[in-house]
Coordinates of C-alpha atoms and ligand atoms in Angstrom, one line a residue:
M9 CA -23.3 -56.9 47.1
G10 CA -21.1 -56.6 50.2
F11 CA -21.3 -52.9 50.5
I12 CA -22.0 -52.7 54.2
S13 CA -19.1 -51.4 56.3
K14 CA -17.2 -53.7 58.6
K15 CA -17.9 -51.2 61.4
V16 CA -21.7 -51.6 61.0
L17 CA -21.5 -55.4 60.5
A18 CA -19.7 -55.5 63.9
T19 CA -22.4 -53.5 65.6
P20 CA -25.3 -55.3 67.3
P21 CA -28.8 -53.9 67.1
S22 CA -30.1 -52.1 70.1
A23 CA -32.0 -54.6 72.3
T24 CA -34.2 -51.9 73.8
V25 CA -35.3 -50.4 70.5
S26 CA -35.5 -53.7 68.6
I27 CA -37.5 -55.5 71.3
A28 CA -39.9 -52.5 71.7
D29 CA -40.3 -52.6 67.9
R30 CA -41.1 -56.3 68.0
V31 CA -43.8 -55.7 70.6
T32 CA -45.3 -53.0 68.4
E33 CA -45.4 -55.5 65.5
M34 CA -46.9 -58.2 67.7
R35 CA -49.6 -55.8 68.9
H36 CA -50.2 -54.8 65.3
Q37 CA -51.0 -58.4 64.7
G38 CA -53.6 -58.4 67.5
L39 CA -51.5 -59.9 70.3
A40 CA -52.1 -58.3 73.8
V41 CA -48.4 -58.0 74.7
I42 CA -47.5 -55.9 77.7
D43 CA -44.4 -53.9 77.1
F44 CA -41.8 -53.5 79.9
S45 CA -38.9 -53.3 77.4
A46 CA -37.7 -49.8 76.4
G47 CA -37.5 -47.2 79.2
R48 CA -40.6 -45.3 78.0
A49 CA -43.0 -43.9 80.6
V50 CA -46.7 -44.4 79.9
E51 CA -47.5 -40.7 80.5
N52 CA -48.2 -38.3 77.6
T53 CA -46.3 -35.0 77.6
P54 CA -48.1 -32.5 79.9
E55 CA -50.7 -30.5 77.9
D56 CA -49.3 -27.0 78.5
I57 CA -46.0 -28.0 76.9
C58 CA -47.7 -29.6 73.9
Q59 CA -49.9 -26.4 73.5
V60 CA -46.9 -24.2 73.3
A61 CA -45.1 -26.3 70.7
A62 CA -48.3 -26.8 68.6
Q63 CA -49.1 -23.1 68.6
S64 CA -45.5 -22.3 67.7
M65 CA -45.8 -24.6 64.6
L66 CA -49.0 -22.8 63.6
D67 CA -47.3 -19.5 64.0
G68 CA -44.5 -20.6 61.6
D69 CA -41.9 -22.1 63.9
T70 CA -41.1 -24.6 61.2
H71 CA -37.7 -23.4 60.1
Q72 CA -34.2 -24.6 60.9
T73 CA -32.6 -22.9 63.9
M74 CA -29.0 -22.0 64.8
A75 CA -27.0 -25.3 64.9
Q76 CA -26.3 -24.6 68.6
G77 CA -30.0 -24.2 69.3
K78 CA -32.3 -21.2 69.7
H79 CA -31.2 -18.5 72.1
E80 CA -34.4 -18.9 74.1
Y81 CA -33.9 -22.7 74.4
R82 CA -30.3 -22.3 75.5
E83 CA -31.3 -19.6 78.0
A84 CA -33.9 -21.9 79.4
C85 CA -31.3 -24.7 79.7
A86 CA -29.0 -22.4 81.6
A87 CA -31.8 -21.3 83.9
K88 CA -32.6 -24.9 84.6
L89 CA -29.0 -25.7 85.3
K90 CA -28.9 -22.8 87.8
R91 CA -32.2 -23.7 89.5
D92 CA -31.9 -27.5 89.7
N93 CA -28.2 -28.2 89.6
G94 CA -26.4 -25.1 91.0
I95 CA -24.5 -24.7 87.8
D96 CA -23.7 -21.3 86.2
A97 CA -23.6 -21.9 82.5
D98 CA -23.1 -19.4 79.7
P99 CA -26.0 -20.2 77.2
N100 CA -23.8 -18.9 74.3
K101 CA -20.7 -20.8 75.1
S102 CA -21.4 -23.9 77.2
I103 CA -24.7 -25.3 75.9
I104 CA -25.8 -27.0 72.7
A105 CA -29.2 -28.4 71.8
T106 CA -29.3 -32.1 70.9
M107 CA -31.9 -34.5 69.6
G108 CA -31.9 -36.5 72.8
I109 CA -29.1 -38.2 74.7
K110 CA -28.0 -40.7 72.1
Q111 CA -27.3 -37.9 69.6
G112 CA -25.7 -35.9 72.3
L113 CA -23.4 -38.8 73.2
T114 CA -22.5 -39.2 69.5
L115 CA -21.5 -35.5 69.4
S116 CA -19.5 -36.0 72.6
L117 CA -17.7 -39.0 71.3
L118 CA -17.0 -37.6 67.9
A119 CA -15.7 -34.4 69.5
T120 CA -13.3 -36.2 71.9
I121 CA -12.3 -39.6 70.7
N122 CA -9.4 -40.4 68.3
P123 CA -9.2 -43.8 66.6
G124 CA -8.2 -46.5 69.2
D125 CA -8.9 -44.3 72.3
E126 CA -10.4 -46.3 75.1
V127 CA -13.5 -45.2 76.9
I128 CA -14.3 -46.8 80.3
V129 CA -17.9 -47.9 80.7
E130 CA -19.9 -49.5 83.5
D131 CA -20.8 -53.2 83.0
P132 CA -23.8 -53.4 82.9
C133 CA -24.5 -50.1 81.1
F134 CA -27.1 -48.7 78.7
V135 CA -27.2 -50.8 75.5
S136 CA -26.1 -48.1 73.1
Y137 CA -22.9 -46.9 74.9
R138 CA -20.6 -49.6 73.6
P139 CA -21.9 -49.6 70.0
L140 CA -21.7 -45.7 69.8
I141 CA -18.2 -45.7 71.1
H142 CA -17.2 -48.4 68.6
L143 CA -19.0 -46.5 65.7
C144 CA -17.1 -43.3 66.7
G145 CA -13.8 -45.1 66.5
G146 CA -13.2 -45.7 70.2
I147 CA -12.8 -48.9 72.2
P148 CA -15.2 -49.5 75.1
V149 CA -13.5 -50.9 78.2
D150 CA -15.9 -52.6 80.7
V151 CA -15.4 -52.1 84.5
P152 CA -17.9 -54.4 86.3
L153 CA -20.5 -53.1 88.7
K154 CA -20.9 -55.7 91.4
R155 CA -24.1 -56.5 93.2
E156 CA -22.3 -56.8 96.6
N157 CA -21.2 -53.2 96.1
R158 CA -24.8 -52.1 95.1
Y159 CA -23.6 -51.7 91.6
R160 CA -21.0 -49.0 92.3
W161 CA -17.4 -48.8 91.1
T162 CA -14.6 -49.1 93.5
Q163 CA -11.6 -46.9 93.0
F164 CA -9.4 -50.0 92.8
D165 CA -11.5 -51.5 89.9
L166 CA -11.8 -48.2 88.1
E167 CA -8.1 -47.4 88.3
A168 CA -7.1 -50.9 87.2
A169 CA -8.8 -50.3 83.9
V170 CA -6.9 -47.2 83.0
T171 CA -4.2 -47.6 80.3
D172 CA -2.2 -45.1 78.3
R173 CA -4.9 -45.2 75.7
T174 CA -7.8 -44.3 78.0
K175 CA -9.4 -41.0 77.0
A176 CA -12.7 -40.9 78.9
I177 CA -15.0 -42.4 81.4
L178 CA -18.7 -42.6 80.5
F179 CA -21.2 -43.3 83.2
C180 CA -24.9 -42.8 84.0
S181 CA -26.6 -41.7 87.3
P182 CA -29.3 -42.5 88.2
H183 CA -28.1 -45.7 86.6
N184 CA -29.7 -47.6 83.8
P185 CA -30.2 -50.5 84.3
T186 CA -29.4 -51.1 88.0
G187 CA -31.2 -48.2 89.7
T188 CA -28.1 -46.9 91.6
V189 CA -28.0 -43.2 92.4
H190 CA -24.4 -42.0 92.8
T191 CA -23.5 -40.3 96.0
E192 CA -20.8 -37.6 96.4
K193 CA -18.5 -40.4 97.4
D194 CA -19.2 -42.4 94.2
L195 CA -18.7 -39.3 92.1
D196 CA -15.5 -38.5 93.9
I197 CA -14.0 -41.9 93.0
I198 CA -14.7 -41.1 89.3
S199 CA -13.4 -37.5 89.8
Q200 CA -10.2 -38.6 91.4
V201 CA -9.4 -41.2 88.7
A202 CA -10.3 -38.7 85.9
Q203 CA -8.0 -36.0 87.4
K204 CA -5.1 -38.3 88.2
Y205 CA -5.0 -39.7 84.6
D206 CA -6.3 -36.5 82.8
L207 CA -9.5 -38.1 81.4
A208 CA -12.7 -36.6 80.1
V209 CA -15.9 -37.6 81.9
L210 CA -19.1 -38.1 79.9
S211 CA -22.0 -38.0 82.3
D212 CA -25.5 -39.2 81.2
E213 CA -28.0 -37.6 83.6
V214 CA -31.2 -38.3 81.7
Y215 CA -32.8 -39.9 84.8
E216 CA -32.0 -36.9 87.1
R217 CA -35.6 -36.5 88.2
A218 CA -36.0 -40.2 89.0
T219 CA -34.5 -40.4 92.4
W220 CA -36.4 -42.2 95.1
G221 CA -36.6 -41.7 98.9
S222 CA -34.2 -39.1 100.2
R223 CA -31.7 -39.6 97.4
K224 CA -30.8 -36.6 95.3
H225 CA -29.1 -36.3 91.9
I226 CA -25.7 -34.6 91.9
C227 CA -24.0 -33.4 88.8
I228 CA -20.4 -34.5 88.6
A229 CA -19.5 -31.2 86.9
T230 CA -20.1 -29.5 90.3
R231 CA -17.6 -31.7 92.1
P232 CA -14.1 -30.1 92.8
G233 CA -11.9 -29.9 89.7
M234 CA -14.5 -31.4 87.3
K235 CA -16.1 -28.5 85.5
D236 CA -13.4 -28.3 82.8
R237 CA -13.3 -32.0 82.0
T238 CA -17.0 -33.0 82.2
I239 CA -19.5 -33.3 79.4
T240 CA -23.0 -33.3 81.0
L241 CA -25.7 -35.0 78.9
M242 CA -29.2 -33.9 79.8
G243 CA -32.6 -34.6 78.1
L244 CA -36.3 -34.1 78.5
T245 CA -37.2 -37.6 77.3
K246 CA -37.6 -39.1 80.8
S247 CA -38.3 -36.3 83.3
Y248 CA -40.8 -34.4 81.1
A249 CA -42.4 -37.5 79.4
M250 CA -41.1 -36.1 76.1
G251 CA -39.6 -39.2 74.7
G252 CA -40.9 -38.8 71.1
W253 CA -39.7 -35.2 70.8
R254 CA -36.0 -36.2 70.7
I255 CA -34.8 -33.1 72.5
G256 CA -32.0 -32.6 75.1
F257 CA -28.9 -30.5 75.6
I258 CA -25.2 -30.7 76.5
Y259 CA -23.4 -28.6 79.1
A260 CA -19.7 -28.7 78.5
P261 CA -16.5 -26.5 78.4
E262 CA -16.5 -23.9 75.6
E263 CA -13.8 -25.6 73.5
T264 CA -15.8 -28.8 73.5
I265 CA -19.1 -27.1 72.6
S266 CA -17.2 -25.4 69.7
A267 CA -16.0 -28.7 68.4
M268 CA -19.5 -30.3 68.7
L269 CA -20.9 -27.3 66.8
V270 CA -18.9 -28.2 63.7
I271 CA -20.2 -31.8 63.8
Q272 CA -23.7 -30.6 64.5
Q273 CA -23.6 -28.4 61.4
H274 CA -22.7 -31.4 59.2
L275 CA -24.7 -34.1 60.9
I276 CA -28.2 -32.7 61.7
T277 CA -28.0 -28.9 61.2
C278 CA -30.0 -28.4 64.4
A279 CA -32.5 -30.0 66.7
A280 CA -36.1 -29.6 65.5
S281 CA -37.4 -26.0 65.9
F282 CA -40.7 -26.6 67.6
T283 CA -39.3 -29.2 69.9
Q284 CA -36.9 -26.6 71.2
T285 CA -39.9 -24.3 71.8
G286 CA -41.8 -26.9 73.7
A287 CA -38.7 -27.8 75.7
T288 CA -38.1 -24.1 76.4
K289 CA -41.6 -24.0 78.0
A290 CA -40.8 -27.2 80.0
L291 CA -37.5 -26.0 81.4
A292 CA -38.3 -22.3 81.9
D293 CA -40.9 -22.9 84.7
T294 CA -40.3 -24.6 88.0
P295 CA -41.8 -28.2 87.6
S296 CA -45.6 -28.1 87.6
S297 CA -47.7 -30.0 90.2
T298 CA -48.7 -32.4 87.3
L299 CA -45.0 -33.3 86.7
K300 CA -44.3 -33.7 90.4
S301 CA -47.2 -36.0 90.9
I302 CA -46.0 -38.1 87.9
W303 CA -42.6 -38.4 89.4
K304 CA -44.0 -39.4 92.8
D305 CA -46.2 -42.1 91.1
W306 CA -43.2 -43.4 89.2
E307 CA -41.4 -43.9 92.5
E308 CA -44.5 -45.8 93.8
R309 CA -44.6 -48.0 90.7
C310 CA -40.8 -48.8 90.9
L311 CA -40.9 -49.7 94.6
F312 CA -44.1 -51.8 94.1
A313 CA -42.6 -53.7 91.2
A314 CA -39.4 -54.5 93.2
S315 CA -41.3 -55.7 96.2
E316 CA -43.6 -57.9 94.2
I317 CA -40.7 -59.4 92.3
N318 CA -39.1 -60.4 95.6
T319 CA -42.2 -62.5 96.4
I320 CA -41.7 -64.6 93.2
P321 CA -39.8 -67.9 93.6
K322 CA -36.3 -67.8 92.1
L323 CA -36.3 -64.1 91.4
S324 CA -34.8 -61.3 93.4
C325 CA -34.3 -57.6 93.0
D326 CA -32.7 -54.8 95.0
T327 CA -34.9 -51.8 95.8
P328 CA -34.2 -49.2 93.1
E329 CA -32.6 -46.0 94.4
G330 CA -33.7 -44.2 91.2
G331 CA -34.3 -44.7 87.5
F332 CA -37.1 -46.4 85.7
Y333 CA -36.2 -50.0 86.2
A334 CA -36.3 -53.2 88.2
W335 CA -33.0 -55.1 87.7
I336 CA -34.0 -58.7 88.4
D337 CA -31.6 -61.5 89.3
I338 CA -32.8 -64.6 87.4
S339 CA -29.8 -66.7 88.0
R340 CA -31.7 -69.3 90.0
T341 CA -34.0 -70.1 87.1
G342 CA -31.1 -71.8 85.3
E343 CA -31.9 -70.1 82.1
T344 CA -29.9 -67.4 80.2
S345 CA -31.4 -64.0 80.1
V346 CA -32.2 -64.3 76.4
E347 CA -33.9 -67.7 76.9
F348 CA -35.9 -66.4 79.8
G349 CA -36.9 -63.2 77.9
E350 CA -38.1 -65.3 74.9
R351 CA -40.1 -67.5 77.2
L352 CA -41.7 -64.5 78.9
L353 CA -42.7 -63.1 75.5
E354 CA -43.9 -66.3 73.9
E355 CA -45.7 -67.9 76.9
Q356 CA -46.9 -64.9 78.8
Q357 CA -46.7 -62.1 76.3
I358 CA -44.7 -59.7 78.4
A359 CA -41.6 -58.0 77.1
L360 CA -38.5 -57.4 79.3
I361 CA -34.9 -56.8 78.2
P362 CA -32.3 -59.6 78.7
G363 CA -29.5 -58.5 81.1
S364 CA -26.8 -59.7 78.7
A365 CA -27.8 -56.8 76.3
F366 CA -26.2 -54.4 78.9
G367 CA -22.9 -56.2 79.0
P368 CA -21.3 -59.5 80.1
N369 CA -21.9 -58.7 83.7
G370 CA -25.6 -58.3 83.0
E371 CA -26.1 -62.0 82.3
G372 CA -28.3 -63.6 84.9
F373 CA -30.5 -60.5 85.1
M374 CA -33.6 -59.1 83.3
R375 CA -34.5 -55.4 83.1
M376 CA -38.1 -54.5 83.6
T377 CA -39.4 -50.9 82.9
C378 CA -41.6 -50.1 85.9
V379 CA -43.1 -46.8 84.7
R380 CA -45.9 -48.4 82.7
S381 CA -49.6 -48.1 83.8
W382 CA -50.6 -49.6 87.2
D383 CA -52.9 -52.0 85.3
D384 CA -50.1 -53.2 83.0
L385 CA -47.8 -53.5 86.0
R386 CA -50.2 -55.6 88.1
I387 CA -51.1 -57.9 85.2
G388 CA -47.5 -58.1 84.0
L389 CA -46.2 -59.1 87.4
S390 CA -48.8 -61.8 87.8
R391 CA -47.8 -63.2 84.3
L392 CA -44.1 -63.1 85.4
K393 CA -45.1 -65.1 88.5
K394 CA -46.9 -67.7 86.3
C395 CA -43.8 -68.3 84.3
L396 CA -42.0 -69.5 87.5
I397 CA -44.6 -71.6 89.3
Ligands
LIG26 N1 -33.0 -45.3 77.1 C1 -34.2 -46.1 77.1 C2 -33.9 -47.5 77.6 O1 -32.8 -47.8 78.1 C3 -35.0 -46.0 75.8 C4 -34.6 -46.9 74.7 C5 -33.5 -46.5 73.9 O2 -33.4 -45.3 73.5 O3 -32.6 -47.3 73.6 O4 -34.7 -48.4 77.4

């Protein structure tokens, strides 16, 4: 007894994954729960991508690949970086295949963090950032995102968090959970602090295609002086509706990729072979009309959800600039986010994520995934309303 490590005992479960699993169990028991918990779009992966991967399995693409990933996959990643992001990447030196963003982040942290190093994160931020930093031996340091600043860091707040133990800044844009899309000015605040204090920047760009209105995603690696200190985490989970495939990639300086490669060899050997083949197909072409119409519809669902929420007594929500979520201010209900979430699930059978799971500054909010079906969205929003009238 008592064999579990202190590190793991001090790690909370993932609210997104555990609540989504709870919903699956409830549905298994016959309950009609509507799931707005984890950031999983309702769409299946486009058929042409599935066909390529399925055929490749039948043709024997069932063996382990190079730890860094197949040549073809890395070349497709480099072509995508050039086409979509204006980045010239060497597929042999600056790219490694990963099993989604969380595995990519783990590689990034293991490759850069010494015990006790501090990593600055946004508060609120994605639920797995703090636990992964902790598990990799680092110390997460929260810097609040304030609603009055549309959930953006100020240079003053960011700089105030830097100590002589700070090693890196980890951030996400488009932002999970608040829906902020970082402008050049926002990125330059991070760039200036990183360069002034010689910090690495870990940039989670998994929502890059989810930008609404005229907003555009910008890679921080393209900002002046940032190429050699940025680890860019990209994935196909969100943009290509390939969540279950667990496939992504990292673009980073050669020395960092070499360090990650050693960890990759020991940890997972490689990303799954046929998922790399499907992802090669997805990235090699310019996005299909099917994908473009999915992205457009996501925008409509996100904006619809936010405007409906603003008609519900005691709730309010800023219009998302991007991402998958409505970040709902529930402070006027007088309930904590965990209490409110439990009540929604028990009384109305709708699952959202309590804001406190994203950090101390997330208390008083709930996160709702908007990219579910239109039917679920309409029914779910009317159930949310019922909870408050
Ligand atoms: N990243 C998504 C979210 O924030 C998916 C769930 C997860 O991987 O934790 O909900």
